[in-house]
Coordinates of C-alpha atoms in Angstrom, one line a residue:
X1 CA 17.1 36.1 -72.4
X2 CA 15.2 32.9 -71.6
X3 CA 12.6 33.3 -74.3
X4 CA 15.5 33.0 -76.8
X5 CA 17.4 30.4 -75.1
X6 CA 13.9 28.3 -75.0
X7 CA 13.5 28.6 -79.0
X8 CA 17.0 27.6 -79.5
X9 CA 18.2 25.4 -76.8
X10 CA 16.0 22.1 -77.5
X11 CA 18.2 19.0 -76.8
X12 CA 21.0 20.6 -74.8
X13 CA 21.5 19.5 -70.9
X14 CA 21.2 22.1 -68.5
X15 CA 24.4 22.5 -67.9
X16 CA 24.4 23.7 -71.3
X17 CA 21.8 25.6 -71.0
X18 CA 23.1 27.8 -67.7
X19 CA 26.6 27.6 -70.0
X20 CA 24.9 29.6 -73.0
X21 CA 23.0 31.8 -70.7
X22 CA 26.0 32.9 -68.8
X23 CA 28.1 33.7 -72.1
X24 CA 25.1 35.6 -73.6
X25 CA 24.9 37.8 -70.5
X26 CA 28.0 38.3 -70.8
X27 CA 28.2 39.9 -74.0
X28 CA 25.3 42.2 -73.4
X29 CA 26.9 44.0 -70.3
X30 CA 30.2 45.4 -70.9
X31 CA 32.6 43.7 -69.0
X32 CA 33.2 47.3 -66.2
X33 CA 29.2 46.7 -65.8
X34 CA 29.3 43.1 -64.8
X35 CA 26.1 42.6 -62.2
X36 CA 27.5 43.7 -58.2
X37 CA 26.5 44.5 -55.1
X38 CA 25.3 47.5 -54.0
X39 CA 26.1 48.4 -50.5
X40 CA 24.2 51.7 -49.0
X41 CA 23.6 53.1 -46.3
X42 CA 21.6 56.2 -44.3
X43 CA 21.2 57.7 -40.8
X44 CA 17.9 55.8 -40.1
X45 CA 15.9 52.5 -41.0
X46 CA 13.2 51.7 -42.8
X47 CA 10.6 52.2 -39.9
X48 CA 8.4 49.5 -41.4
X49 CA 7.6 47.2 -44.5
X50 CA 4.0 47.6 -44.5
X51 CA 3.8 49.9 -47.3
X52 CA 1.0 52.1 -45.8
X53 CA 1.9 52.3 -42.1
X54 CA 4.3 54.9 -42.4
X55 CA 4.3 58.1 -44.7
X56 CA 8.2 58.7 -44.3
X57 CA 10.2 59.2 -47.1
X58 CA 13.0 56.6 -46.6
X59 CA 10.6 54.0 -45.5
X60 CA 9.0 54.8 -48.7
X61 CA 11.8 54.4 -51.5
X62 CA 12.7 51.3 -50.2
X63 CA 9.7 49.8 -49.9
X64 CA 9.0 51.4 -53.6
X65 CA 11.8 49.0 -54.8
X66 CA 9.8 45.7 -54.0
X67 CA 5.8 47.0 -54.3
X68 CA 4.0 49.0 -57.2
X69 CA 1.9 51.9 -58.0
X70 CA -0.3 51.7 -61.1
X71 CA 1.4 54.9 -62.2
X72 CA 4.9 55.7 -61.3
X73 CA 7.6 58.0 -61.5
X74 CA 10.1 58.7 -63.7
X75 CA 13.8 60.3 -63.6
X76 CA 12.2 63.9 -63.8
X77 CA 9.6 63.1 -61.5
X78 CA 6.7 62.4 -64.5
X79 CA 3.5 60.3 -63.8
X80 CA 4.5 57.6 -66.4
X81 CA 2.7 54.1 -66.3
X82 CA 3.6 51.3 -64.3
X83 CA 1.0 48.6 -63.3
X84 CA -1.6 50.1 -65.5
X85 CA -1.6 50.5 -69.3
X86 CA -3.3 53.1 -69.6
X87 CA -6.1 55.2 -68.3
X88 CA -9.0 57.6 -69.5
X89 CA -11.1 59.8 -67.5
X90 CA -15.5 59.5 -68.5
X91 CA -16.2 62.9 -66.8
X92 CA -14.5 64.8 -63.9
X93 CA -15.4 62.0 -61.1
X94 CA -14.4 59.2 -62.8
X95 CA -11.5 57.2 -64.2
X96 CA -10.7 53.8 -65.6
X97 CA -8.0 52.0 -66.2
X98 CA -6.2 49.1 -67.8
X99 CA -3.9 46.5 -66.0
X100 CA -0.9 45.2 -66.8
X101 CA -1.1 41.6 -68.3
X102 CA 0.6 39.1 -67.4
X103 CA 2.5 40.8 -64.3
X104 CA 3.1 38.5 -61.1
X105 CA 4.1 38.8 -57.4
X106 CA 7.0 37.6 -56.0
X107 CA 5.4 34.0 -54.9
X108 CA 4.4 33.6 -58.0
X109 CA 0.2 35.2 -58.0
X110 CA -1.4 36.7 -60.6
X111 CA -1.5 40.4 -60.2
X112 CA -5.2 41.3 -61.0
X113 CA -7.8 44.2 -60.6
X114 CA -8.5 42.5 -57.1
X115 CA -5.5 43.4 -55.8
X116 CA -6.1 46.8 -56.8
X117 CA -9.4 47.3 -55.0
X118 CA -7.7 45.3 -52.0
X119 CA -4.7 47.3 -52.0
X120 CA -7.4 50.8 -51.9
X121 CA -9.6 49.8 -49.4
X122 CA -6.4 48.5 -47.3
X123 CA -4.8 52.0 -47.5
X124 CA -8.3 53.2 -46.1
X125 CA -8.2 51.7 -42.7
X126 CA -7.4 54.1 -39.9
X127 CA -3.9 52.8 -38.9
X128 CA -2.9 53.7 -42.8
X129 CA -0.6 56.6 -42.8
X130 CA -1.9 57.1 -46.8
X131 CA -5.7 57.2 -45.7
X132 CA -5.8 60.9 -46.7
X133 CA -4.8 60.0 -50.4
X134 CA -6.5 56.7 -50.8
X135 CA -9.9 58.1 -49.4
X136 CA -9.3 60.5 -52.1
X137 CA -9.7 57.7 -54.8
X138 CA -13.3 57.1 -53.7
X139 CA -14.7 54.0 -55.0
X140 CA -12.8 51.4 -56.9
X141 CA -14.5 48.8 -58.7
X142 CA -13.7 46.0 -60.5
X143 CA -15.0 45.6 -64.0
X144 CA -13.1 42.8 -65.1
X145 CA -9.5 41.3 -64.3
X146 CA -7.3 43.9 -66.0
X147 CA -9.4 46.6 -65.6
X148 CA -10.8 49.2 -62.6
X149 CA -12.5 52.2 -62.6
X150 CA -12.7 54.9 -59.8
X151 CA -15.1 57.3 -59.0
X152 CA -14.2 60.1 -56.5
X153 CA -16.1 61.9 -54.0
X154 CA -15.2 65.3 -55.4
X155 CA -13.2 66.6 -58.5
X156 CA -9.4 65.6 -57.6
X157 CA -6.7 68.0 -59.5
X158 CA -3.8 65.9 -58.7
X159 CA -5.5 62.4 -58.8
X160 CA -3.2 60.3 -60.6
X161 CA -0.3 62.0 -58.4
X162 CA -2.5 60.6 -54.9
X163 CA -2.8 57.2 -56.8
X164 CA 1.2 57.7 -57.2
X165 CA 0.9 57.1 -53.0
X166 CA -0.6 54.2 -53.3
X167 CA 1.5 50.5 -53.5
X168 CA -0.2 47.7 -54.7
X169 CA -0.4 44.4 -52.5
X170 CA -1.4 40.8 -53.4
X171 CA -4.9 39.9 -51.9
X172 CA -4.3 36.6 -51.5
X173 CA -0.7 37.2 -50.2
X174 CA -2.3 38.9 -46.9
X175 CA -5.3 37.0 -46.4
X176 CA -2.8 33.9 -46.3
X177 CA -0.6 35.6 -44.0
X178 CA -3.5 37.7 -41.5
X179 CA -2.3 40.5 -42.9
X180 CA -5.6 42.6 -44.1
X181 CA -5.2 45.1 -41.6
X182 CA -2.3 47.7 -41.8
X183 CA 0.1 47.3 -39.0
X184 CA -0.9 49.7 -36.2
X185 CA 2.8 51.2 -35.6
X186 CA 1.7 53.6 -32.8
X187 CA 0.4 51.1 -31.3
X188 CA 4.2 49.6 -31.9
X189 CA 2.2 46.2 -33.2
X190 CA 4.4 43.2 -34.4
X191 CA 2.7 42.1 -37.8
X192 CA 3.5 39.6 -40.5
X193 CA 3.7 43.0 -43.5
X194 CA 6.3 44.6 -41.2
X195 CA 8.8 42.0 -41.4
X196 CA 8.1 40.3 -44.6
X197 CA 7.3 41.5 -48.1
X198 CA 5.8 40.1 -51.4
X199 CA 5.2 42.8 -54.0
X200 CA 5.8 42.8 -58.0
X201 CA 9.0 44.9 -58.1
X202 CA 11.8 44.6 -59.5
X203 CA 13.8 43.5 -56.5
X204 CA 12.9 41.0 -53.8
X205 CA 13.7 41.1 -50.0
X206 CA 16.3 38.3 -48.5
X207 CA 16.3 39.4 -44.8
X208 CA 15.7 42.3 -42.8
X209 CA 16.9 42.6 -39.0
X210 CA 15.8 46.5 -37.6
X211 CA 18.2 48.4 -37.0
X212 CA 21.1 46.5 -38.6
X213 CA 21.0 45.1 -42.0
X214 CA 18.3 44.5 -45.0
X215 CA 18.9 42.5 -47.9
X216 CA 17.3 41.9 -51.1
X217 CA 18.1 40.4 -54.7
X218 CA 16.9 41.4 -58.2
X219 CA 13.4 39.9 -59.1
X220 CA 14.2 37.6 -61.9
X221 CA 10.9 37.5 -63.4
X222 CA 10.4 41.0 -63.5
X223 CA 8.0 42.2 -66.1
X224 CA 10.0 45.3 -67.0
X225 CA 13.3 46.5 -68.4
X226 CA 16.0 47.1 -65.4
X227 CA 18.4 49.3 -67.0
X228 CA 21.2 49.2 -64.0
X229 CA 23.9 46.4 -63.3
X230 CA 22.5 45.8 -60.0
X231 CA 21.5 42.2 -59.1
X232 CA 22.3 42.5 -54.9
X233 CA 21.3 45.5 -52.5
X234 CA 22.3 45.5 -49.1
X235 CA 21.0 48.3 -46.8
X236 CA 23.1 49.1 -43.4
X237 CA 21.9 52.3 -41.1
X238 CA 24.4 53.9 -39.4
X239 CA 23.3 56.4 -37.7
X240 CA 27.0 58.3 -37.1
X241 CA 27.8 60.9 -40.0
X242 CA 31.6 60.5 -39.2
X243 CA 31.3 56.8 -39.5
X244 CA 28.7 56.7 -42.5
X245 CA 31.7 59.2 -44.3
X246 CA 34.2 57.0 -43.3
X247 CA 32.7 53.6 -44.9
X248 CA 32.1 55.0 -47.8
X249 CA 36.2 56.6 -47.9
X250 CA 37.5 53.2 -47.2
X251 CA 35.3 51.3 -49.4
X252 CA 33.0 49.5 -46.9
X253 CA 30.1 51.5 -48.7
X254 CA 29.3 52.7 -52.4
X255 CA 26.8 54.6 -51.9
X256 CA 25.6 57.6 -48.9
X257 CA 22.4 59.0 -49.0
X258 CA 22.8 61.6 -46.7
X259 CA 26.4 62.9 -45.8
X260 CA 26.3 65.1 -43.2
X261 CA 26.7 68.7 -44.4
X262 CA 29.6 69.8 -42.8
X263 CA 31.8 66.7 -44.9
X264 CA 30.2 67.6 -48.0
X265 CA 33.1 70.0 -49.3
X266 CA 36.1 67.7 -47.9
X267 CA 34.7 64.9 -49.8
X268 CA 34.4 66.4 -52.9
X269 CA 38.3 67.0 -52.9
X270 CA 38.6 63.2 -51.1
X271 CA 39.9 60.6 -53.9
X272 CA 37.3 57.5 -54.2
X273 CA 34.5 59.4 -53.6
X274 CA 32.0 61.9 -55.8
X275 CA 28.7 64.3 -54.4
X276 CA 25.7 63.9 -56.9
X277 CA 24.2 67.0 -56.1
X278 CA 20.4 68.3 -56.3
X279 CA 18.2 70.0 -53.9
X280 CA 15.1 68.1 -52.7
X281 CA 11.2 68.9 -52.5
X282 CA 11.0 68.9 -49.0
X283 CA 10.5 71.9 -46.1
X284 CA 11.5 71.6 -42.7
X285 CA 9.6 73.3 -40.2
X286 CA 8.4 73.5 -36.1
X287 CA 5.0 72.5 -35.2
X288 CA 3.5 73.5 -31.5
X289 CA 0.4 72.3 -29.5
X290 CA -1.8 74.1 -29.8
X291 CA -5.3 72.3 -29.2
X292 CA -4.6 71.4 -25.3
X293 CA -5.1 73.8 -22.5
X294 CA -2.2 73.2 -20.4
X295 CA 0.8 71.5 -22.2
X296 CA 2.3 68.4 -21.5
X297 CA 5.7 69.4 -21.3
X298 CA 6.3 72.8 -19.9
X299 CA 6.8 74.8 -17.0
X300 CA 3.7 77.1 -17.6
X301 CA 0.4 75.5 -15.6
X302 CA -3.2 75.9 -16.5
X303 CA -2.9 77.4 -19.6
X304 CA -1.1 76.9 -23.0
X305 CA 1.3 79.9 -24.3
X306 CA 1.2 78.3 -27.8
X307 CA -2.2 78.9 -28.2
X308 CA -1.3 82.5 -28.1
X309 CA -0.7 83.9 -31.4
X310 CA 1.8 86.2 -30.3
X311 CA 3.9 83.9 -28.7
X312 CA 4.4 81.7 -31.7
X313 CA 5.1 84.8 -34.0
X314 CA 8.0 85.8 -30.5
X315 CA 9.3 82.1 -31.4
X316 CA 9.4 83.0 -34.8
X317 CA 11.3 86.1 -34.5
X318 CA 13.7 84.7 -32.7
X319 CA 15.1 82.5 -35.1
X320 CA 18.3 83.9 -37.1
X321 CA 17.5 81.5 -40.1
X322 CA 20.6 83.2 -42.1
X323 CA 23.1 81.7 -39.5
X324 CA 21.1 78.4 -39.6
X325 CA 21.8 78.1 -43.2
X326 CA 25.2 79.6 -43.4
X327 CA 27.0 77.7 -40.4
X328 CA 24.8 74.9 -39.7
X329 CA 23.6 73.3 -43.7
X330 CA 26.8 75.0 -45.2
X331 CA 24.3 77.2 -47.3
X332 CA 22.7 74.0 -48.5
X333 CA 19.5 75.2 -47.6
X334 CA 16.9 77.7 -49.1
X335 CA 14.8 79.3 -46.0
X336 CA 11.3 79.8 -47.0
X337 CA 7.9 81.3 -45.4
X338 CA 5.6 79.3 -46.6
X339 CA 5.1 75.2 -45.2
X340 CA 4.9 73.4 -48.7
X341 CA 7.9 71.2 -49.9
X342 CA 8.4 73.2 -53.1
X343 CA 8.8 76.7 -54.7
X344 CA 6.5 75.4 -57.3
X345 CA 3.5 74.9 -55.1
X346 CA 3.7 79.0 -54.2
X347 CA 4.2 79.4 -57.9
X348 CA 7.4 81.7 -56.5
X349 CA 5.7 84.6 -55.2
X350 CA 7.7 86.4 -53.5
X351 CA 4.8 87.5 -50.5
X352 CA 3.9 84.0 -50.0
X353 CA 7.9 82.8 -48.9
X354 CA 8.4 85.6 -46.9
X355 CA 9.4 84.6 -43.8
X356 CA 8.6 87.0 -40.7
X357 CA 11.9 88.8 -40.0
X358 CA 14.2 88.0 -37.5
X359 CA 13.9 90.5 -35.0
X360 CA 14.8 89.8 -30.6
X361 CA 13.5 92.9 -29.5
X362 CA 9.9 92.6 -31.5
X363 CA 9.9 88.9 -30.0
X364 CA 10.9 90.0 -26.5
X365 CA 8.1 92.4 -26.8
X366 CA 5.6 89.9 -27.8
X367 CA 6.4 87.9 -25.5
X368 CA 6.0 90.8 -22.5
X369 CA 2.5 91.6 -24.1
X370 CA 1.3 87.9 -24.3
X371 CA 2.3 87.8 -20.1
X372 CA 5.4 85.4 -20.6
X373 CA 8.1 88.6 -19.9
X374 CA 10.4 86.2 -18.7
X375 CA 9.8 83.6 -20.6
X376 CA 9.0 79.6 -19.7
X377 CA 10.5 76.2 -20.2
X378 CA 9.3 73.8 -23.0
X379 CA 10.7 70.2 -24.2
X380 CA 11.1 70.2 -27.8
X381 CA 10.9 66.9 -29.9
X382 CA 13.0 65.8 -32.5
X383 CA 14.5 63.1 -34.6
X384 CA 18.2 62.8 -34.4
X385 CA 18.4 60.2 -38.0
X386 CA 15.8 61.7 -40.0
X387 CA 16.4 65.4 -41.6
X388 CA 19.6 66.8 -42.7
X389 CA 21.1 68.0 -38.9
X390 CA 17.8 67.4 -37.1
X391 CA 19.3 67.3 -33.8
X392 CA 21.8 70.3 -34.1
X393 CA 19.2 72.4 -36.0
X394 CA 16.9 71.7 -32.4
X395 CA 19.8 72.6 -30.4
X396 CA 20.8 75.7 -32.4
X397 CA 17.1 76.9 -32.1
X398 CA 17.2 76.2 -28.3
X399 CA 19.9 78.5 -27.9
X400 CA 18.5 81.1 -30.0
X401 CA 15.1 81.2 -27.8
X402 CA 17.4 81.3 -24.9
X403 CA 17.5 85.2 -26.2
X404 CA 13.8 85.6 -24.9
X405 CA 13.3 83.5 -21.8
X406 CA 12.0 80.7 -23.2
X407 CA 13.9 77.7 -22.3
X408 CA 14.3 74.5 -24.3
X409 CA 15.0 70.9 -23.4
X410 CA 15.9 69.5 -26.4
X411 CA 14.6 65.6 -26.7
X412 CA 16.0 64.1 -29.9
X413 CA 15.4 60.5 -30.6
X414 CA 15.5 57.7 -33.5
X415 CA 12.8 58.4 -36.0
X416 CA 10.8 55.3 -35.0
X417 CA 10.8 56.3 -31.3
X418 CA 9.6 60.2 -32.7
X419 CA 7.6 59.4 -35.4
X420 CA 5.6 57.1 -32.7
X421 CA 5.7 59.9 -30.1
X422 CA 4.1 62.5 -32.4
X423 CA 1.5 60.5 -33.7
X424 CA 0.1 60.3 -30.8
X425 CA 0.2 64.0 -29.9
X426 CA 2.5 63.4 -26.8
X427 CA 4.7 66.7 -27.8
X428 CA 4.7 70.2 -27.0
X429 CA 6.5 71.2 -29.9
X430 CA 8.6 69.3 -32.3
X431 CA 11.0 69.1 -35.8
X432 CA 9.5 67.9 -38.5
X433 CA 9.9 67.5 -42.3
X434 CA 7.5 67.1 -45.4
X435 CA 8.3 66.6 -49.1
X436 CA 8.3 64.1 -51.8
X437 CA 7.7 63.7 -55.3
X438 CA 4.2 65.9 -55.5
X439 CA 5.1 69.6 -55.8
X440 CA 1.3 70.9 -55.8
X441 CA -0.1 72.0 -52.5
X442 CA -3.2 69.9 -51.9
X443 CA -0.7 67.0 -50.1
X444 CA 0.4 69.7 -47.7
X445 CA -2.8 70.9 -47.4
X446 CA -5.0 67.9 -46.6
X447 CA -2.6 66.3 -44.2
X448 CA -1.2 69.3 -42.5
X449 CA -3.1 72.5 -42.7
X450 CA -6.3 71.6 -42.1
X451 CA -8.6 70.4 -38.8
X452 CA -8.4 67.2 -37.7
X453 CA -11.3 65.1 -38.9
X454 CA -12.2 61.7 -40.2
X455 CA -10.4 59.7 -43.1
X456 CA -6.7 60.7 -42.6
X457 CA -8.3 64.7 -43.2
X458 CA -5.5 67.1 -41.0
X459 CA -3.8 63.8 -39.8
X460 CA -0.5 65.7 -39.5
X461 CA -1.8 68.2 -38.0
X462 CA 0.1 67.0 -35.4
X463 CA -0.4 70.7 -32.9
X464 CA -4.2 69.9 -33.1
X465 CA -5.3 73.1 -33.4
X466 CA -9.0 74.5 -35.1
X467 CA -8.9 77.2 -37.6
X468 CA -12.2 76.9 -39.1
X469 CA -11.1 79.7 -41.9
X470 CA -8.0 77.6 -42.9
X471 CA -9.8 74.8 -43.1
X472 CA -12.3 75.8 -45.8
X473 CA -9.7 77.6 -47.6
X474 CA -7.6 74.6 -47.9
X475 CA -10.6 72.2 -48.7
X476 CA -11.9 74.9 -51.7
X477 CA -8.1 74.4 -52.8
X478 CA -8.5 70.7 -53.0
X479 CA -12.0 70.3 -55.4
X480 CA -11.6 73.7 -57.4
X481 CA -11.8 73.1 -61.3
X482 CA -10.7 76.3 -62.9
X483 CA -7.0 76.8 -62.4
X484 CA -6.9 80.5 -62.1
X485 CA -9.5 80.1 -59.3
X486 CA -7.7 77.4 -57.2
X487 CA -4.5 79.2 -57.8
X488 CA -6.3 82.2 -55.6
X489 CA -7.3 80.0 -52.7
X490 CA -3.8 78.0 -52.8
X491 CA -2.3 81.8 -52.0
X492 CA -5.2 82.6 -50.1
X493 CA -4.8 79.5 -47.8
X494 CA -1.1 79.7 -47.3
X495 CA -1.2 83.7 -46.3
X496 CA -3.9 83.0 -43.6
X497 CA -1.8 79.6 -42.4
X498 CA 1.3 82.6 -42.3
X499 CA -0.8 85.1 -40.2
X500 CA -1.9 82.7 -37.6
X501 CA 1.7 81.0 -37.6
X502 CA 0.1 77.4 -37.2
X503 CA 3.4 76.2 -37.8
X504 CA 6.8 77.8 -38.1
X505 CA 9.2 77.4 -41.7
X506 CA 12.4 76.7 -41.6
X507 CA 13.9 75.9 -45.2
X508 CA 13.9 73.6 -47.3
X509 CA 17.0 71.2 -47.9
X510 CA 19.4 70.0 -50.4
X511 CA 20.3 66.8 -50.9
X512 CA 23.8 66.1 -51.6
X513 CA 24.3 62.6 -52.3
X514 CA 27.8 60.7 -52.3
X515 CA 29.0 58.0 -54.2
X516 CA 32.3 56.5 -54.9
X517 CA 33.7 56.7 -58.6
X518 CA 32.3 53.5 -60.0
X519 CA 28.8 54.3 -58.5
X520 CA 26.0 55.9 -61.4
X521 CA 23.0 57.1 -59.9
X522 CA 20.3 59.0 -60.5
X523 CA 19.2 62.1 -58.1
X524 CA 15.7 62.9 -58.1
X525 CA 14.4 65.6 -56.0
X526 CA 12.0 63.4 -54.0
X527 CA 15.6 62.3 -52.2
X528 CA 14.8 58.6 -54.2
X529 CA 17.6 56.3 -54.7
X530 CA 15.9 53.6 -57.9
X531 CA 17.8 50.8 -57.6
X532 CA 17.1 49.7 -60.8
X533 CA 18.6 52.7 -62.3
X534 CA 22.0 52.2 -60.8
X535 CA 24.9 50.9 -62.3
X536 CA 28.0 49.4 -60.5
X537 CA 30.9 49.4 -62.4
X538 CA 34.6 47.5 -61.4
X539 CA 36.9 49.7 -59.5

């Protein structure tokens, strides 16, 4: 609007001015799509605003609202551009691309190809949760100020999807505010990017206290087209389902990420409220230590029963996955055998999701041949705000283990007291979840199937165990140019991950989103809520 006000409003006082302004916006929304508020709300917090301290879905889609990738997303989950033009590859290891002109941060600094290689070599650093992707990207190197080229170690197949992982911060912005460094949150370190926030997206933040409430407004000088209503966003966590449910009934709330399971049905027939349904790319599974000699937190001394393959295959015969999905996620959940977010990545074949069956007796067995007859205790880790019925999924598993002596203390906690926890290895055995928008298997692979090395390489491979076959399976996966090839190892890698049961699958989830009546959203299957998309309509 203000480019036409400027060529026609010479002469007029500003009152004027913000008179004509305010009728002209008027007449382009319809008056049921008038700007609003929109009020949200999920189990857990952001666990950060430093866009690279934390990997963790939620922490990521609202961060995504006020920084940038060069190339984003769109409604069906296709690489479209964003801060860059355009881009080109000049052979297999490199590519170059053109900036967006004319794009600024929220205080008002150029965005420029500085930033980019700032942001890059940010994500590097060993506290970045993204290391693994951004070490992908290899060199980046300014040619001029709207334009950067990379060159990669090795052939990428799914580059521009890893540069998808990647926000872009202002250079100057940090240096300013001693914020170079990402925050170290296992370290639980206060830093300025944590709290505060200064991207080119098109909303701003207005306050954010942990734990309780964070605001933001719509970016005014946004470079792009914001086709929703939405000019105010206020996020509130409430960790409760029964009390998330009944905000959103009574009108306290107009939007629920993640109603809990069990109220799904009774709100679909609840007036003032509608479920926006879609399954998401994500697979919930059990990891287990199994790179220490002696656990941390069981009753067995001087040696590990995890590291014994037959115990984790008892474990995972034990589990009656059918009940967990039929009374527990009220059938909204697909059980799988294979640890990748989507059906996609497996190419749906049938022998790579075949779980192991469930089967007491063949687990009690194991168990008697691996020397644990009667079993042993174990604590098992979980978050209780993070996954779709973390905590009673732990608790139904604990019972079901109960069938063959082993004995579970279930310890559920906030996500930012877990996700801190497991990072630094202090579990036994834990819940844990893994999706987003990349359906391919090399971001399962590089983060959670393979040894832990240098540059974010097996970083969530949070059982530390060695399997030096695995390793180079999932690594050929990773460079391989010919597709019929890599689609050989990809199988290849997930069977022998199967056989050795590094970790166990669960299923992966749906995502029932609810809404009241006036609320238009759009569900994408990384569980992303774009702001900008939404409209808020008068009730």
């Amino acid at each position: 609007m203000m480019p036409i006000l400027s060529r026609t409003g010479r002469g007029r006082t500003p009152a004027a001015l913000a008179a004509a302004a305010g009728l002209a916006l008027a007449m382009l929304l319809p008056l049921q799509l008038q700007a609003q508020t929109l009020r949200w709300s999920s189990a857990g917090d952001p666990l950060t605003l430093d866009p690279y301290a934390q990997n963790e879905s939620l922490t990521n889609a609202i961060n995504g609202q006020v920084y940038e990738f060069l190339v984003a997303r769109d409604k069906q989950l296709n690489i479209v551009p964003q801060l860059a033009t355009e881009w080109r590859q000049d052979g297999p290891l490199k590519w170059i691309f053109k900036l967006r002109p004319g794009v600024k941060f929220h205080d008002g600094r150029p965005f420029t190809a500085d930033d980019v290689v700032f942001s890059v070599e940010r994500a590097k650093q060993p506290t970045s949760q993204i290391a693994v992707y951004a070490n992908a990207m290899g060199t980046v190197r300014k040619i001029d100020d709207l334009t950067v080229e990379f060159t990669t170690p090795q052939f990428e197949p799914i580059f521009l999807q890893k540069l998808n992982t990647i926000y872009i911060m202002s250079k100057g912005w940090a240096e300013q505010n001693n914020a170079t460094v990402t925050q170290n949150f296992a370290a639980k370190e206060e830093a300025f990017a944590a709290r505060n926030m200064n991207g080119t997206g098109p909303f701003m933040l207005v306050s954010r206290a942990p734990g309780v409430k964070t605001a933001y407004k719509r970016n005014p000088n946004y470079w792009g087209r914001i086709e929703g209503n939405v000019q105010e966003v206020v996020f509130t966590p409430i960790a409760s389902g029964a009390t998330r449910t009944a905000a959103l009934i009574s009108g306290e709330l107009d939007f629920v990420l993640d109603p809990p399971p069990t109220d799904v049905e009774r709100l679909r027939r609840t007036p003032g409220v509608k479920i926006v349904d879609g399954p998401e790319s994500r697979v919930i599974f059990i990891g287990m230590d199994q790179g220490r000699d002696e656990l941390l937190y069981s009753s067995v001394k001087g040696k590990n029963p995890l590291k014994d393959v037959r115990v984790r295959k008892a474990l995972y015969h034990a589990i009656d996955i059918e009940t967990i999905k039929t009374k527990l996620m009220n059938g909204q959940a697909a059980p799988t055998g294979a640890l990748v977010p989507s059906p996609l990545a497996t190419f749906n074949d049938p022998e790579i999701e075949r779980r192991l069956p469930y089967d007491v007796e063949l687990a009690k067995k194991l168990m008697a041949e691996a020397g644990y007859p009667d079993g042993f205790e174990i604590t098992f880790d979980t978050p209780n705000d993070r996954y779709v019925n973390d905590e009673r999924i732990a608790v139904t598993l604990a019972s079901q283990w109960a069938r063959i002596g082993v004995k579970v203390r279930v310890n559920a906690q906030t996500k930012s007291l877990f996700f801190n926890k497991v990072e630094k290895l202090d579990t036994s055995m834990y819940l844990f979840g893994w999706g987003g928008a990349i359906t391919d298997a090399e971001t399962t692979f590089t983060p959670i199937y393979r040894n832990r090395g240098a540059k974010g390489v097996g970083e969530y491979n949070r059982g530390n165990y060695v399997d030096d076959e695995l390793d180079a399976l999932a690594a050929a996966s990773s460079k391989e140019q010919d597709p019929a090839k890599r689609k050989a190892l990809i199988k290849q890698t997930i069977l022998r991950h199967n056989e050795q049961v590094r970790h166990i699958p669960l299923h992966r989830q749906f995502i029932p989103w609810a809404a009241r009546p006036n609320v238009n959203v759009v569900h994408r299957a990384d569980n992303w809520l774009e702001w900008q998309w939404v409209t808020v309509a008068k009730p």
